Short mmCIF file of C-alpha atoms in Angstrom, two decimals:
data_model
loop_
_atom_site.label_atom_id
_atom_site.label_comp_id
_atom_site.label_asym_id
_atom_site.label_seq_id
_atom_site.Cartn_x
_atom_site.Cartn_y
_atom_site.Cartn_z
CA UNK A 128 -0.15 0.03 -0.16
CA UNK A 129 1.02 2.94 -1.12
CA UNK A 130 1.72 5.95 1.83
CA UNK A 131 -0.85 9.04 1.23
CA UNK A 132 0.97 12.04 -0.49
CA UNK A 133 0.80 15.53 1.14
CA UNK A 134 -1.96 17.94 -0.78
CA UNK A 135 -0.94 20.01 -3.64
CA UNK A 136 0.62 23.76 -3.00
CA UNK A 137 -1.63 26.44 -4.69
CA UNK A 138 -0.26 26.75 -8.32
CA UNK A 139 2.04 29.30 -9.09
CA UNK A 140 0.45 33.00 -11.18
CA UNK A 141 0.84 32.86 -14.73
CA UNK A 142 3.01 35.07 -16.10
CA UNK A 143 1.75 38.63 -17.32
CA UNK A 144 3.83 41.63 -18.64
CA UNK A 145 3.43 44.63 -16.05
CA UNK A 146 1.94 47.62 -17.58
CA UNK A 147 4.26 50.07 -15.96
CA UNK A 148 7.27 48.97 -17.80
CA UNK A 149 5.69 48.34 -21.16
CA UNK A 150 6.69 52.03 -22.84
CA UNK A 151 9.63 52.52 -20.17
CA UNK A 152 12.26 54.27 -21.49
CA UNK A 153 16.41 53.56 -22.06
CA UNK A 154 18.00 55.09 -18.88
CA UNK A 155 20.17 58.16 -20.25
CA UNK A 156 23.65 57.50 -20.82
CA UNK A 157 24.53 60.07 -17.78
CA UNK A 158 23.02 57.55 -15.31
CA UNK A 159 25.53 54.81 -16.07
CA UNK A 160 28.72 56.74 -16.14
CA UNK A 161 29.49 55.47 -12.29
CA UNK A 162 28.68 52.25 -13.15
CA UNK A 163 31.17 49.74 -11.82
CA UNK A 164 30.50 45.97 -13.35
CA UNK A 165 30.13 43.60 -10.07
CA UNK A 166 33.24 42.08 -8.94
CA UNK A 167 33.44 38.49 -7.98
CA UNK A 168 33.55 37.68 -4.77
CA UNK A 169 36.93 36.78 -2.72
CA UNK A 170 37.93 32.80 -3.30
CA UNK A 171 37.70 32.25 0.79
CA UNK A 172 34.33 33.56 0.73
CA UNK A 173 33.19 30.56 -1.65
CA UNK A 174 31.59 27.59 0.30
CA UNK A 175 33.12 25.28 -1.77
CA UNK A 176 36.51 26.53 -1.85
CA UNK A 177 36.73 26.86 2.12
CA UNK A 178 35.48 22.99 1.89
CA UNK A 179 38.41 22.12 -0.27
CA UNK A 180 40.97 23.91 2.00
CA UNK A 181 39.70 22.55 5.21
CA UNK A 182 39.81 18.89 3.59
CA UNK A 183 42.81 19.30 2.32
CA UNK A 184 44.29 20.59 5.21
CA UNK A 185 42.78 17.51 7.33
CA UNK A 186 44.23 14.99 4.66
CA UNK A 187 47.78 16.59 4.85
CA UNK A 188 47.75 16.65 8.58
CA UNK A 189 46.75 12.86 8.61
CA UNK A 190 49.42 11.90 6.13
CA UNK A 191 52.15 13.78 8.15
CA UNK A 192 50.75 12.23 11.46
CA UNK A 193 50.29 8.57 10.31
CA UNK A 194 54.08 9.37 8.86
CA UNK A 195 55.41 10.49 12.20
CA UNK A 196 53.89 8.03 14.65
CA UNK A 197 55.25 5.08 12.33
CA UNK A 198 58.59 6.33 12.50
CA UNK A 199 58.40 6.41 16.09
CA UNK A 200 56.93 3.00 16.71
CA UNK A 201 57.91 1.35 13.58
CA UNK A 202 55.68 -0.48 10.74
CA UNK A 203 54.93 -3.55 13.55
CA UNK A 204 54.36 -1.21 16.23
CA UNK A 205 52.29 1.05 14.27
CA UNK A 206 49.84 -1.90 13.06
CA UNK A 207 49.73 -3.37 16.45
CA UNK A 208 48.85 0.03 17.92
CA UNK A 209 46.38 0.67 15.87
CA UNK A 210 44.78 -2.36 15.99
CA UNK A 211 44.55 -1.92 20.11
CA UNK A 212 43.70 1.81 20.27
CA UNK A 213 40.60 1.40 17.71
CA UNK A 214 38.46 -1.13 20.59
CA UNK A 215 37.05 2.12 22.56
CA UNK A 216 36.04 4.18 19.64
CA UNK A 217 33.30 2.37 18.18
CA UNK A 218 31.65 2.47 22.16
CA UNK A 219 32.48 6.41 22.32
CA UNK A 220 30.73 7.26 19.54
CA UNK A 221 28.26 5.07 19.49
CA UNK A 222 27.47 6.81 23.13
CA UNK A 223 27.76 10.17 21.94
CA UNK A 224 25.33 9.44 18.67
CA UNK A 225 23.10 8.18 21.62
CA UNK A 226 23.38 11.14 22.99
CA UNK A 227 22.11 13.41 20.06
CA UNK A 228 19.44 11.45 19.32
CA UNK A 229 16.84 14.06 20.01
CA UNK A 230 18.24 16.64 17.38
CA UNK A 231 20.82 14.45 15.53
CA UNK A 232 24.06 16.78 14.57
CA UNK A 233 24.85 16.77 10.57
CA UNK A 234 27.14 14.05 10.03
CA UNK A 235 29.22 16.24 8.41
CA UNK A 236 30.00 18.21 11.39
CA UNK A 237 30.74 14.69 13.50
CA UNK A 238 33.45 13.60 10.83
CA UNK A 239 35.25 16.86 10.92
CA UNK A 240 35.29 16.72 14.62
CA UNK A 241 36.83 13.27 14.48
CA UNK A 242 39.17 13.96 11.99
CA UNK A 243 40.14 17.11 13.43
CA UNK A 244 41.18 15.39 16.60
CA UNK A 245 42.53 12.25 14.97
CA UNK A 246 44.90 14.23 12.55
CA UNK A 247 45.19 18.07 12.72
CA UNK A 248 44.76 18.83 16.64
CA UNK A 249 47.37 15.45 17.39
CA UNK A 250 49.84 16.83 14.80
CA UNK A 251 50.04 20.33 16.47
CA UNK A 252 49.85 18.87 19.92
CA UNK A 253 53.09 16.23 19.61
CA UNK A 254 55.02 19.39 17.65
CA UNK A 255 54.04 21.64 20.05
CA UNK A 256 54.79 19.41 23.65
CA UNK A 257 58.13 18.08 21.83
CA UNK A 258 59.31 21.91 20.98
CA UNK A 259 58.17 22.89 24.54
CA UNK A 260 60.35 19.62 26.13
CA UNK A 261 63.08 20.81 24.03
CA UNK A 262 62.95 24.14 25.39
CA UNK A 263 62.98 23.22 29.38
CA UNK A 264 65.46 21.07 28.87
CA UNK A 265 67.53 23.80 27.42
CA UNK A 266 67.04 26.84 28.97
CA UNK A 267 66.16 25.64 32.69
CA UNK A 268 69.46 24.17 33.42
CA UNK A 269 68.11 23.68 37.03
CA UNK A 270 65.79 20.98 35.77
CA UNK A 271 66.80 17.58 35.24
CA UNK A 272 65.39 15.57 32.10
CA UNK A 273 63.15 13.71 34.28
CA UNK A 274 61.81 17.05 35.96
CA UNK A 275 61.55 18.75 32.82
CA UNK A 276 59.32 15.89 31.20
CA UNK A 277 56.97 16.03 34.49
CA UNK A 278 56.41 19.81 33.96
CA UNK A 279 55.89 19.46 30.52
CA UNK A 280 53.38 16.68 31.03
CA UNK A 281 51.40 18.49 34.15
CA UNK A 282 51.83 22.23 32.71
CA UNK A 283 52.21 22.67 29.24
CA UNK A 284 50.76 19.82 27.42
CA UNK A 285 47.29 19.62 29.07
CA UNK A 286 47.41 23.23 27.95
CA UNK A 287 48.34 22.51 24.54
CA UNK A 288 46.13 19.96 23.74
CA UNK A 289 42.64 21.16 25.32
CA UNK A 290 43.48 24.31 23.38
CA UNK A 291 43.83 22.42 19.75
CA UNK A 292 41.05 20.23 20.78
CA UNK A 293 38.70 23.05 21.77
CA UNK A 294 39.40 24.72 18.43
CA UNK A 295 37.36 22.29 16.46
CA UNK A 296 34.30 23.26 18.79
CA UNK A 297 35.11 26.81 18.13
CA UNK A 298 35.05 26.76 14.48
CA UNK A 299 31.87 24.78 14.39
CA UNK A 300 30.26 27.48 17.06
CA UNK A 301 31.35 29.66 14.37
CA UNK A 302 30.97 28.52 11.07
CA UNK A 303 27.79 26.18 11.81
CA UNK A 304 26.04 28.23 14.59
CA UNK A 305 22.70 26.87 13.03
CA UNK A 306 23.42 23.51 14.25
CA UNK A 307 24.42 24.51 17.44
CA UNK A 308 21.58 24.21 19.82
CA UNK A 309 22.87 23.94 23.44
CA UNK A 310 24.56 21.80 25.59
CA UNK A 311 24.30 18.58 24.20
CA UNK A 312 25.66 19.59 21.03
CA UNK A 313 28.42 21.34 22.59
CA UNK A 314 29.60 18.02 24.92
CA UNK A 315 28.61 15.99 21.41
CA UNK A 316 31.35 17.73 19.18
CA UNK A 317 33.53 18.24 22.18
CA UNK A 318 33.46 14.42 22.69
CA UNK A 319 33.62 13.32 19.33
CA UNK A 320 36.50 15.36 18.72
CA UNK A 321 38.77 14.34 22.01
CA UNK A 322 37.54 10.79 21.03
CA UNK A 323 39.66 11.44 17.47
CA UNK A 324 42.53 12.52 19.80
CA UNK A 325 42.30 9.99 22.10
CA UNK A 326 42.89 7.17 18.99
CA UNK A 327 45.78 8.81 17.53
CA UNK A 328 47.40 9.22 20.83
CA UNK A 329 46.69 5.71 21.83
CA UNK A 330 48.14 4.47 18.71
CA UNK A 331 51.48 6.18 19.50
CA UNK A 332 51.59 5.19 23.08
CA UNK A 333 50.83 1.54 22.64
CA UNK A 334 53.19 1.45 19.39
CA UNK A 335 55.87 2.68 21.72
CA UNK A 336 55.13 0.29 24.29
CA UNK A 337 55.03 -3.06 21.88
CA UNK A 338 58.35 -1.39 20.42
CA UNK A 339 60.06 -1.67 24.25
CA UNK A 340 58.81 -5.18 25.05
CA UNK A 341 59.91 -6.59 21.42
CA UNK A 342 63.54 -4.89 22.23
CA UNK A 343 63.39 -6.15 26.13
CA UNK A 344 61.96 -9.47 25.69
CA UNK A 345 59.00 -8.84 27.01
CA UNK A 346 55.58 -11.00 26.37
CA UNK A 347 51.90 -11.88 27.93
CA UNK A 348 50.28 -9.91 30.68
CA UNK A 349 53.74 -8.97 32.29
CA UNK A 350 54.47 -6.79 29.34
CA UNK A 351 54.37 -2.96 28.85
CA UNK A 352 51.89 -3.22 26.29
CA UNK A 353 49.39 -4.85 28.12
CA UNK A 354 50.00 -2.50 31.21
CA UNK A 355 49.63 0.38 28.70
CA UNK A 356 46.30 -0.97 27.11
CA UNK A 357 44.36 -1.71 30.72
CA UNK A 358 45.28 1.56 31.55
CA UNK A 359 44.58 3.46 28.40
CA UNK A 360 42.03 1.46 27.01
CA UNK A 361 40.06 -0.45 29.83
CA UNK A 362 40.59 2.05 32.59
CA UNK A 363 40.31 5.25 31.40
CA UNK A 364 39.16 5.43 27.69
CA UNK A 365 36.89 8.35 28.60
CA UNK A 366 39.72 10.45 29.79
CA UNK A 367 40.11 12.73 26.95
CA UNK A 368 36.39 13.25 25.76
CA UNK A 369 35.99 14.07 29.62
CA UNK A 370 38.34 16.97 29.59
CA UNK A 371 37.30 18.45 26.31
CA UNK A 372 33.79 17.78 26.97
CA UNK A 373 33.64 20.54 29.66
CA UNK A 374 34.82 23.31 27.09
CA UNK A 375 32.03 21.93 24.84
CA UNK A 376 29.51 22.96 28.08
CA UNK A 377 30.37 25.94 28.34
CA UNK A 378 30.13 26.49 24.65
CA UNK A 379 26.64 25.11 25.09
CA UNK A 380 25.66 27.36 27.33
CA UNK A 381 26.90 30.59 25.90
CA UNK A 382 25.17 29.20 22.83
CA UNK A 383 21.73 29.51 24.37
CA UNK A 384 22.19 31.89 27.40
CA UNK A 385 22.60 35.33 28.70
CA UNK A 386 21.97 37.09 25.20
CA UNK A 387 22.16 40.41 26.86
CA UNK A 388 25.27 39.75 28.48
CA UNK A 389 27.87 39.54 25.81
CA UNK A 390 30.62 39.62 28.34
CA UNK A 391 29.51 36.84 29.99
CA UNK A 392 29.26 34.63 27.08
CA UNK A 393 32.37 35.77 25.71
CA UNK A 394 34.05 34.60 28.74
CA UNK A 395 32.35 31.05 29.60
CA UNK A 396 34.40 29.52 26.46
CA UNK A 397 37.53 30.42 28.37
CA UNK A 398 36.45 29.22 31.80
CA UNK A 399 35.01 25.53 30.15
CA UNK A 400 38.89 25.52 28.59
CA UNK A 401 40.36 26.56 31.94
CA UNK A 402 38.50 23.50 33.67
CA UNK A 403 39.24 21.11 31.36
CA UNK A 404 43.20 21.94 31.73
CA UNK A 405 43.20 21.70 34.97
CA UNK A 406 41.17 18.33 35.21
CA UNK A 407 43.74 16.93 32.54
CA UNK A 408 46.54 18.25 34.75
CA UNK A 409 45.61 16.76 37.64
CA UNK A 410 44.63 13.46 35.83
CA UNK A 411 48.80 13.66 34.23
CA UNK A 412 50.48 14.45 37.78
CA UNK A 413 48.53 11.39 38.92
CA UNK A 414 50.94 8.83 36.79
CA UNK A 415 53.63 10.80 39.02
CA UNK A 416 51.94 9.62 42.22
CA UNK A 417 52.93 5.77 42.17
CA UNK A 418 50.31 2.96 41.99
CA UNK A 419 48.70 4.20 45.01
CA UNK A 420 48.34 7.88 44.13
CA UNK A 421 46.67 7.30 40.45
CA UNK A 422 44.18 4.67 42.10
CA UNK A 423 42.88 6.96 44.82
CA UNK A 424 42.90 10.39 42.28
CA UNK A 425 41.08 7.73 39.40
CA UNK A 426 38.40 6.54 42.08
CA UNK A 427 38.02 9.56 44.32
CA UNK A 428 38.31 12.40 41.52
CA UNK A 429 37.76 10.79 38.02
CA UNK A 430 35.12 8.83 38.26
CA UNK A 431 32.87 11.18 40.04
CA UNK A 432 33.53 14.32 37.55
CA UNK A 433 32.78 11.46 34.75
CA UNK A 434 29.80 10.25 36.72
CA UNK A 435 28.55 14.04 37.01
CA UNK A 436 29.13 15.04 33.67
CA UNK A 437 27.37 12.21 32.25
CA UNK A 438 24.11 12.86 34.61
CA UNK A 439 24.08 16.37 33.24
CA UNK A 440 24.37 15.26 29.58
CA UNK A 441 21.41 12.82 30.01
CA UNK A 442 19.83 16.05 32.00
CA UNK A 443 20.44 18.22 29.29
CA UNK A 444 18.82 15.49 26.58
CA UNK A 445 15.70 15.22 28.46
CA UNK A 446 15.41 18.97 28.75
CA UNK A 447 15.63 18.86 24.86
CA UNK A 448 12.53 16.73 24.44
CA UNK A 449 10.53 18.73 27.26
CA UNK A 450 11.48 21.90 25.19
CA UNK A 451 9.09 20.40 22.60
CA UNK A 452 6.09 20.68 24.47
CA UNK A 453 7.14 23.63 25.09
CA UNK A 454 8.08 25.54 22.11
CA UNK A 455 5.58 23.68 19.71
CA UNK A 456 1.95 24.46 21.00
CA UNK A 457 2.26 27.98 18.98
CA UNK A 458 2.08 25.54 15.86
CA UNK A 459 -0.61 23.52 17.45
CA UNK A 460 -3.21 26.95 17.27
CA UNK A 461 -2.29 27.63 13.79
CA UNK A 462 -2.85 24.37 12.58
CA UNK A 463 0.47 23.15 11.49
CA UNK A 464 0.49 20.27 14.34
CA UNK A 465 -2.53 18.42 16.00
CA UNK A 466 -3.21 18.76 19.62
CA UNK A 467 -1.34 15.21 20.08
CA UNK A 468 1.64 15.97 18.51
CA UNK A 469 3.85 18.04 20.93
CA UNK A 470 3.16 15.79 23.46
CA UNK A 471 4.28 12.61 21.13
CA UNK A 472 7.09 13.79 19.52
CA UNK A 473 8.49 14.71 23.06
CA UNK A 474 8.65 11.00 23.82
CA UNK A 475 11.61 8.66 22.16
CA UNK A 476 9.09 5.49 23.17
CA UNK A 477 6.25 6.83 21.14
CA UNK A 478 8.48 7.98 18.00
CA UNK A 479 10.17 4.53 18.28
CA UNK A 480 5.97 2.82 18.20
CA UNK A 481 5.27 5.20 15.30
CA UNK A 482 8.08 4.34 13.34
CA UNK A 483 7.24 0.71 13.80
CA UNK A 484 3.32 1.19 12.78
CA UNK A 485 4.46 3.40 9.55
CA UNK A 486 6.84 0.34 8.37
CA UNK A 487 4.72 -2.09 9.39
CA UNK A 488 1.52 -0.27 7.31
CA UNK A 489 3.13 1.13 4.31
CA UNK A 490 7.16 0.25 4.35
CA UNK A 491 10.16 1.54 5.33
CA UNK A 492 9.97 4.59 3.37
CA UNK A 493 6.97 5.38 5.67
CA UNK A 494 9.30 5.00 8.40
CA UNK A 495 11.76 7.24 7.45
CA UNK A 496 9.15 9.61 6.66
CA UNK A 497 8.21 9.73 10.55
CA UNK A 498 12.24 9.77 11.42
CA UNK A 499 12.15 12.71 9.37
CA UNK A 500 9.36 14.30 10.34
CA UNK A 501 10.33 13.89 14.20
CA UNK A 502 13.33 15.44 13.38
CA UNK A 503 12.02 18.44 11.52
CA UNK A 504 9.48 19.21 14.43
CA UNK A 505 12.18 18.57 17.05
CA UNK A 506 14.49 21.75 14.94
CA UNK A 507 11.59 23.74 14.73
CA UNK A 508 11.12 23.29 18.40
CA UNK A 509 14.83 24.26 19.01
CA UNK A 510 14.93 27.15 16.19
CA UNK A 511 11.86 28.62 18.45
CA UNK A 512 13.85 28.53 21.49
CA UNK A 513 16.87 30.06 20.57
CA UNK A 514 14.93 32.75 18.69
CA UNK A 515 13.12 32.80 22.49
CA UNK A 516 15.87 33.04 24.38
CA UNK A 517 18.58 34.95 22.17
CA UNK A 518 15.86 37.18 19.79
CA UNK A 519 15.38 36.01 16.35
CA UNK A 520 17.85 36.23 13.70
CA UNK A 521 17.42 37.93 10.66
CA UNK A 522 16.88 34.49 8.23
CA UNK A 523 14.43 33.45 11.14
CA UNK A 524 11.38 33.71 9.06
CA UNK A 525 13.14 31.91 6.00
CA UNK A 526 14.43 29.05 7.86
CA UNK A 527 10.74 28.50 9.95
CA UNK A 528 9.01 28.72 6.81
CA UNK A 529 11.10 26.25 5.24
CA UNK A 530 10.89 23.68 7.93
CA UNK A 531 7.26 24.53 8.39
CA UNK A 532 6.60 23.05 4.39
CA UNK A 533 8.89 19.80 5.21
CA UNK A 534 7.09 19.34 8.01
CA UNK A 535 4.05 19.66 6.09
CA UNK A 536 5.28 17.24 3.33
CA UNK A 537 5.72 14.08 5.88
CA UNK A 538 2.23 15.10 7.66
CA UNK A 539 -0.20 12.54 5.84
CA UNK A 540 1.90 9.39 6.97
CA UNK A 541 3.92 10.86 10.11
CA UNK A 542 0.58 12.09 11.95
CA UNK A 543 -1.65 8.95 11.94
CA UNK A 544 1.16 6.61 12.93
CA UNK A 545 1.58 9.26 15.59
CA UNK A 546 -1.97 9.55 17.12
CA UNK A 547 -1.78 5.41 16.97
CA UNK A 548 1.21 5.28 18.75
CA UNK A 549 0.24 7.54 21.47
CA UNK A 550 -2.99 5.59 21.65
CA UNK A 551 -0.54 2.32 22.10
CA UNK A 552 2.07 3.92 24.55
CA UNK A 553 -1.09 4.93 26.93
CA UNK A 554 -0.31 8.66 26.43
CA UNK A 555 -3.13 11.08 27.05
CA UNK A 556 -4.98 12.32 23.91
CA UNK A 557 -4.33 15.67 24.61
CA UNK A 558 -1.84 17.40 26.78
CA UNK A 559 -2.39 17.58 30.28
CA UNK A 560 -3.62 20.97 31.35
CA UNK A 561 -0.90 23.80 31.80
CA UNK A 562 -0.03 25.02 35.22
CA UNK A 563 -0.02 28.82 35.53
CA UNK A 564 4.04 28.86 34.78
CA UNK A 565 3.52 26.70 31.83
CA UNK A 566 0.14 28.96 30.43
CA UNK A 567 1.97 32.08 31.01
CA UNK A 568 4.87 30.55 28.91
CA UNK A 569 2.91 29.58 26.49
CA UNK A 570 1.18 33.07 26.17
CA UNK A 571 4.47 34.55 26.03
CA UNK A 572 5.57 32.29 22.82
CA UNK A 573 2.33 32.70 20.92
CA UNK A 574 2.26 36.12 21.54
CA UNK A 575 5.76 36.92 20.17
CA UNK A 576 4.84 35.48 16.91
CA UNK A 577 4.20 38.09 15.26
CA UNK A 578 7.75 39.84 16.71
CA UNK A 579 9.29 37.09 14.84
CA UNK A 580 7.38 37.28 11.75
CA UNK A 581 7.22 33.53 11.48
CA UNK A 582 4.66 33.08 8.72
CA UNK A 583 2.49 30.50 10.58
CA UNK A 584 -0.60 33.10 11.61
CA UNK A 585 -3.66 32.30 9.69
CA UNK A 586 -6.73 29.43 9.95
CA UNK A 587 -5.63 26.26 10.90
CA UNK A 588 -5.95 24.21 7.58
CA UNK A 589 -8.38 21.45 6.94
CA UNK A 590 -7.83 18.04 5.16
CA UNK A 591 -7.17 18.39 1.63
CA UNK A 592 -5.84 22.17 1.51
CA UNK A 593 -2.33 23.77 1.44
CA UNK A 594 -0.55 24.83 4.61
CA UNK A 595 -0.90 28.63 5.47
CA UNK A 596 0.93 31.00 3.90
CA UNK A 597 2.22 28.65 1.61
#
């Protein structure tokens, strides 16, 4: 059975010459004396040129870091390190993608974040750390080589590494601002960047350990490779993501909070970066305290921080779902959504049941339509939330209108599936009565619609009609 099709939009009016210009005379030559031909925009203003330059930079960084790691570890050590370092990567990526299920980041952003961490950030960190260690040994005669290495690992390495990892989050914050909707996006992008960085670093450490075991004749569980694998892959695969997630958290808060306090918004990323550097320094310093000191720092400091940040990420994800109930009701009053949909779309279980119903009734294409419908509705709610918190941007009406028309295209398939799913999951058919606080917030959002120039005002469309302001 074919899925129902959306109602057609009104036809465009036929072209007719405008009588005002039927007898218009040619402009006098004097009017053209200051005419200058349109200049071609600068090369850097081209999105294609920027994408090619960025891809080339990352590819070049990847080739260089690959050659450096292979030279330092040897071919055999490199292959062993690569095979062992890959173990935690799928688990970490899957965890961050699960966290980002509500409003998934574009795949190109995630690929860029991982590639930046694995290639560009690692290359800069290796070169800068090596230069810093050499400078300390040559210019501070009072330090022994061991002391210089300790200073480099506990003071300078955290600053360098966290800064180069934060650069990826900063670039996405500046140039993909429309996809940066809050705390969850900041945590996910920072975590995936750090996962790429930790992957390359683990290849280097494990390859070095294997080379030393080969030269000393060690093998088995007593080898340096096994110890390095246990500490870096089993005990602390989350270490680098944990550090950088603090920076991403600060960017996420700055993206949606304090719209009228610009100095505070500018200071938040630096505060997050400073916190990440401090935590990184504590972790590196723990390796100099012996086994007992390391385990104390790990159990009493790192694990509680990791647990707290994980709880915060899950809480932020839950708040994103609740945002759909808060910011979608204005579209119910104007007819774009049915009264049940804000509540249904705010439940992952109801979304999953709706996809299953659509797949069983109309096939995989209908299930994809439900998924797309939920994603567009989420983007619409986040767009309105961002406008409510920080003020509407000049392109807000254009973005909203595009999302609404995309939503309307999938409504004939998605709406019946969501309605049936709401019965199946025993969710109320209509939203529960608002509390005084939520009623006030709803009135604010509805009354602010003309201020946003959203284009959603007008009567509710009936079946077979085009959407309002189509």
